[in-house]
């Protein structure tokens, strides 16, 4: 896979619990393939991680996630801490056991959720006080507390507690948040549970100097992997692209690079080209529940009247269970009738579509044809006239 | 299976599209086993038919229904006529094709739904005028119209259009409704689509004379099977039992006997003992969505706080997917979090429980031990202290 002239296979010496190998590189772009070895199996990168906010990827069983061949999924610390609580999950034997998932898990730190809340009560250098959206009770997240909570969940990969400022925010505000993110990152590194891999998060908003500063600081802290956070928070897409263009080259080649909360299939192809390895996003599941499906020929909204008597599959080039067994007309009827099966079939299909894109990306990098892959993908994907 | 002294195997000579064989009899009770041969496969009776109101058994895929080994399911004419419409379903190739179900199907006649509506506009000897619950538009069901609609659906078994009076209703009211049911039954017999089996429905409310009259009239009309309708509409359970006790012995031995809208697992055992062969009920699916699960040791409500840290399966004696893979604590968490997966896991389990009971019933009849089966079932089922 690694071809002559594209450099040796690198192995991170610093990983705790996990180990990352770069296995191939694109000569045309910054893309690479790799394997992330975890205590719960190997993850081939670039990888898309479905979001299991409340210990479930909405509408999908864990058996189906295995069937769809996802090697790693996400849990949200903020939600799981509030309900059912990290103590309960620890008594269940950890998040893997609680939700019956035997492959790799990553938990975020709750930073994104806490800072998107309206019920944020106090932000200080020590941590954040916030109110529960469930019962209004008051809670505090500090770096140490978050490491304790993520330790109780026991995911293969924990994320450091960070401050994620909204967009737009002033340079001053983002500078302060980024400073706190660095301090908290160091404190997370000191308090992470043994055996658990910890990823640091680069912040810095849309300011190049802050991104460069943050990358420098986070990289210096010897994390098992590095994430770019604070993107996809409402900024224009071109700005997000610039942030990744500034930041990705500053990240160590031998560590996995995770772009948080991104994105559409096209986004993912583009950011893989900039050297990113890991992605997560609620789009395939959320859009599925809302009746929007990814197809080879672009996104379709199944609620559109044109599908009323369309007795073809969601995607003519897809062989997933939903497409093998059911028609657009049937799935449209399920949506119009508010049936649970609508969400199930659409979510399953959308996740399968993402997997198909990721497999295509990995194969294209291996064959060193990523640019051609993108061109072919876009030719078909832009041909649809519905989205 | 048929033992000496319990009579010969009987084959109905009158079935159109279907054929029914009695294959075994209980010497202790009126129960029998049988096989209903349909154009879409054989149905072993006694059988429980899950309700697929809007062309989907709520929260469950057709693949899962096959996995659960259901040989026949129901569709609701009233709902499917209003949405997506019988013309669309006919253009899809019929209800089997529309919903991708290749086993047997039965459609009800819409009578029960139309007469439970508040927006019933007019009942006459010709038919019923009602308003759509979706958009308020006005529609008419006559026996001929319902046969046209059910013919478009193309289920293996269509039900005759009947008038189902509410409970309580006066003798006079029920007598009139029963008279209309008989007239409509004859008109349905004349207009049913060729090749489709038609079942007649005995009405008569809780009045013995009307039930006897109705059984006599419906049996005389040469249907492929006979249903007892107008039960489980709010009357006390003892009254429902009496209705079946009066009516079942009047039904021809060689035809399948269907008790509409019934019931709990215990109800089903009891009515099998009275000679009934076919059952349908929304209980396993509806209760599942509401957090109530059937177990060997009685029904449990998973939202109960006692299950918060119960890391055992829903039913310790169940080997369904839900019980093999997930715990009560996890499923409780999914309910508290309003997750779709809660409904999925519970519905799947409850349907599996019903199948387990039906398999037990059929085996017990074959071994002529139905009374002992009921006793053993009840001993365990009553031991639970949650329901």
PDB file of N, CA and C in Angstrom, chain A residues 78-110:
ATOM      1  N   UNK A  78     -21.646  14.265  27.914  1.00  0.00           N
ATOM      2  CA  UNK A  78     -22.627  15.165  28.511  1.00  0.00           C
ATOM      3  C   UNK A  78     -23.959  14.447  28.718  1.00  0.00           C
ATOM      4  N   UNK A  79     -24.468  13.810  27.691  1.00  0.00           N
ATOM      5  CA  UNK A  79     -25.763  13.138  27.796  1.00  0.00           C
ATOM      6  C   UNK A  79     -25.708  11.939  28.734  1.00  0.00           C
ATOM      7  N   UNK A  80     -24.677  11.135  28.607  1.00  0.00           N
ATOM      8  CA  UNK A  80     -24.621   9.894  29.395  1.00  0.00           C
ATOM      9  C   UNK A  80     -24.330  10.175  30.867  1.00  0.00           C
ATOM     10  N   UNK A  81     -23.626  11.278  31.127  1.00  0.00           N
ATOM     11  CA  UNK A  81     -23.390  11.690  32.519  1.00  0.00           C
ATOM     12  C   UNK A  81     -24.721  12.074  33.167  1.00  0.00           C
ATOM     13  N   UNK A  82     -25.549  12.831  32.425  1.00  0.00           N
ATOM     14  CA  UNK A  82     -26.838  13.257  32.990  1.00  0.00           C
ATOM     15  C   UNK A  82     -27.815  12.083  33.067  1.00  0.00           C
ATOM     16  N   UNK A  83     -27.762  11.178  32.135  1.00  0.00           N
ATOM     17  CA  UNK A  83     -28.686  10.032  32.113  1.00  0.00           C
ATOM     18  C   UNK A  83     -28.070   8.925  31.300  1.00  0.00           C
ATOM     19  N   UNK A  84     -27.835   7.744  31.817  1.00  0.00           N
ATOM     20  CA  UNK A  84     -28.212   7.238  33.140  1.00  0.00           C
ATOM     21  C   UNK A  84     -27.201   7.546  34.240  1.00  0.00           C
ATOM     22  N   UNK A  85     -26.122   8.239  33.914  1.00  0.00           N
ATOM     23  CA  UNK A  85     -25.101   8.541  34.924  1.00  0.00           C
ATOM     24  C   UNK A  85     -23.901   7.618  34.794  1.00  0.00           C
ATOM     25  N   UNK A  86     -22.697   8.202  35.040  1.00  0.00           N
ATOM     26  CA  UNK A  86     -21.477   7.412  34.835  1.00  0.00           C
ATOM     27  C   UNK A  86     -21.307   6.329  35.896  1.00  0.00           C
ATOM     28  N   UNK A  87     -21.852   6.569  37.110  1.00  0.00           N
ATOM     29  CA  UNK A  87     -21.710   5.517  38.133  1.00  0.00           C
ATOM     30  C   UNK A  87     -22.476   4.271  37.717  1.00  0.00           C
ATOM     31  N   UNK A  88     -23.685   4.474  37.229  1.00  0.00           N
ATOM     32  CA  UNK A  88     -24.479   3.318  36.788  1.00  0.00           C
ATOM     33  C   UNK A  88     -23.757   2.585  35.650  1.00  0.00           C
ATOM     34  N   UNK A  89     -23.240   3.352  34.707  1.00  0.00           N
ATOM     35  CA  UNK A  89     -22.559   2.716  33.565  1.00  0.00           C
ATOM     36  C   UNK A  89     -21.313   1.966  34.046  1.00  0.00           C
ATOM     37  N   UNK A  90     -20.619   2.540  35.024  1.00  0.00           N
ATOM     38  CA  UNK A  90     -19.448   1.839  35.557  1.00  0.00           C
ATOM     39  C   UNK A  90     -19.865   0.543  36.247  1.00  0.00           C
ATOM     40  N   UNK A  91     -20.976   0.610  37.008  1.00  0.00           N
ATOM     41  CA  UNK A  91     -21.442  -0.615  37.674  1.00  0.00           C
ATOM     42  C   UNK A  91     -21.908  -1.667  36.671  1.00  0.00           C
ATOM     43  N   UNK A  92     -22.362  -1.205  35.499  1.00  0.00           N
ATOM     44  CA  UNK A  92     -22.746  -2.155  34.434  1.00  0.00           C
ATOM     45  C   UNK A  92     -21.523  -2.820  33.823  1.00  0.00           C
ATOM     46  N   UNK A  93     -20.327  -2.293  34.136  1.00  0.00           N
ATOM     47  CA  UNK A  93     -19.109  -2.840  33.563  1.00  0.00           C
ATOM     48  C   UNK A  93     -18.519  -1.948  32.488  1.00  0.00           C
ATOM     49  N   UNK A  94     -18.993  -0.696  32.442  1.00  0.00           N
ATOM     50  CA  UNK A  94     -18.503   0.243  31.434  1.00  0.00           C
ATOM     51  C   UNK A  94     -19.493   0.386  30.288  1.00  0.00           C
ATOM     52  N   UNK A  95     -19.220   1.363  29.439  1.00  0.00           N
ATOM     53  CA  UNK A  95     -20.160   1.679  28.363  1.00  0.00           C
ATOM     54  C   UNK A  95     -20.275   0.540  27.342  1.00  0.00           C
ATOM     55  N   UNK A  96     -19.136  -0.133  27.064  1.00  0.00           N
ATOM     56  CA  UNK A  96     -19.201  -1.281  26.153  1.00  0.00           C
ATOM     57  C   UNK A  96     -20.250  -2.285  26.630  1.00  0.00           C
ATOM     58  N   UNK A  97     -20.129  -2.674  27.887  1.00  0.00           N
ATOM     59  CA  UNK A  97     -21.042  -3.692  28.425  1.00  0.00           C
ATOM     60  C   UNK A  97     -22.449  -3.143  28.533  1.00  0.00           C
ATOM     61  N   UNK A  98     -22.576  -1.905  29.013  1.00  0.00           N
ATOM     62  CA  UNK A  98     -23.905  -1.324  29.221  1.00  0.00           C
ATOM     63  C   UNK A  98     -24.718  -1.368  27.940  1.00  0.00           C
ATOM     64  N   UNK A  99     -24.088  -1.005  26.827  1.00  0.00           N
ATOM     65  CA  UNK A  99     -24.837  -0.939  25.571  1.00  0.00           C
ATOM     66  C   UNK A  99     -24.611  -2.150  24.679  1.00  0.00           C
ATOM     67  N   UNK A 100     -23.807  -3.106  25.153  1.00  0.00           N
ATOM     68  CA  UNK A 100     -23.566  -4.324  24.383  1.00  0.00           C
ATOM     69  C   UNK A 100     -22.906  -4.019  23.030  1.00  0.00           C
ATOM     70  N   UNK A 101     -21.756  -3.388  23.130  1.00  0.00           N
ATOM     71  CA  UNK A 101     -20.973  -3.048  21.929  1.00  0.00           C
ATOM     72  C   UNK A 101     -19.554  -3.510  22.171  1.00  0.00           C
ATOM     73  N   UNK A 102     -19.097  -4.479  21.378  1.00  0.00           N
ATOM     74  CA  UNK A 102     -17.788  -5.071  21.676  1.00  0.00           C
ATOM     75  C   UNK A 102     -16.686  -4.551  20.762  1.00  0.00           C
ATOM     76  N   UNK A 103     -17.026  -3.555  19.943  1.00  0.00           N
ATOM     77  CA  UNK A 103     -15.972  -2.949  19.127  1.00  0.00           C
ATOM     78  C   UNK A 103     -15.520  -1.635  19.790  1.00  0.00           C
ATOM     79  N   UNK A 104     -14.734  -0.862  19.094  1.00  0.00           N
ATOM     80  CA  UNK A 104     -14.126   0.311  19.731  1.00  0.00           C
ATOM     81  C   UNK A 104     -15.157   1.415  20.005  1.00  0.00           C
ATOM     82  N   UNK A 105     -14.874   2.181  21.035  1.00  0.00           N
ATOM     83  CA  UNK A 105     -15.720   3.295  21.455  1.00  0.00           C
ATOM     84  C   UNK A 105     -14.867   4.524  21.693  1.00  0.00           C
ATOM     85  N   UNK A 106     -15.413   5.675  21.379  1.00  0.00           N
ATOM     86  CA  UNK A 106     -14.792   6.953  21.700  1.00  0.00           C
ATOM     87  C   UNK A 106     -15.844   7.783  22.425  1.00  0.00           C
ATOM     88  N   UNK A 107     -15.457   8.430  23.525  1.00  0.00           N
ATOM     89  CA  UNK A 107     -16.393   9.363  24.158  1.00  0.00           C
ATOM     90  C   UNK A 107     -15.864  10.769  24.017  1.00  0.00           C
ATOM     91  N   UNK A 108     -16.760  11.690  23.680  1.00  0.00           N
ATOM     92  CA  UNK A 108     -16.351  13.091  23.654  1.00  0.00           C
ATOM     93  C   UNK A 108     -16.295  13.585  25.099  1.00  0.00           C
ATOM     94  N   UNK A 109     -15.951  14.838  25.290  1.00  0.00           N
ATOM     95  CA  UNK A 109     -15.706  15.322  26.644  1.00  0.00           C
ATOM     96  C   UNK A 109     -16.873  16.110  27.218  1.00  0.00           C
ATOM     97  N   UNK A 110     -17.881  16.334  26.426  1.00  0.00           N
ATOM     98  CA  UNK A 110     -18.991  17.156  26.886  1.00  0.00           C
ATOM     99  C   UNK A 110     -18.752  18.634  26.667  1.00  0.00           C
TER     100      UNK A 110
END
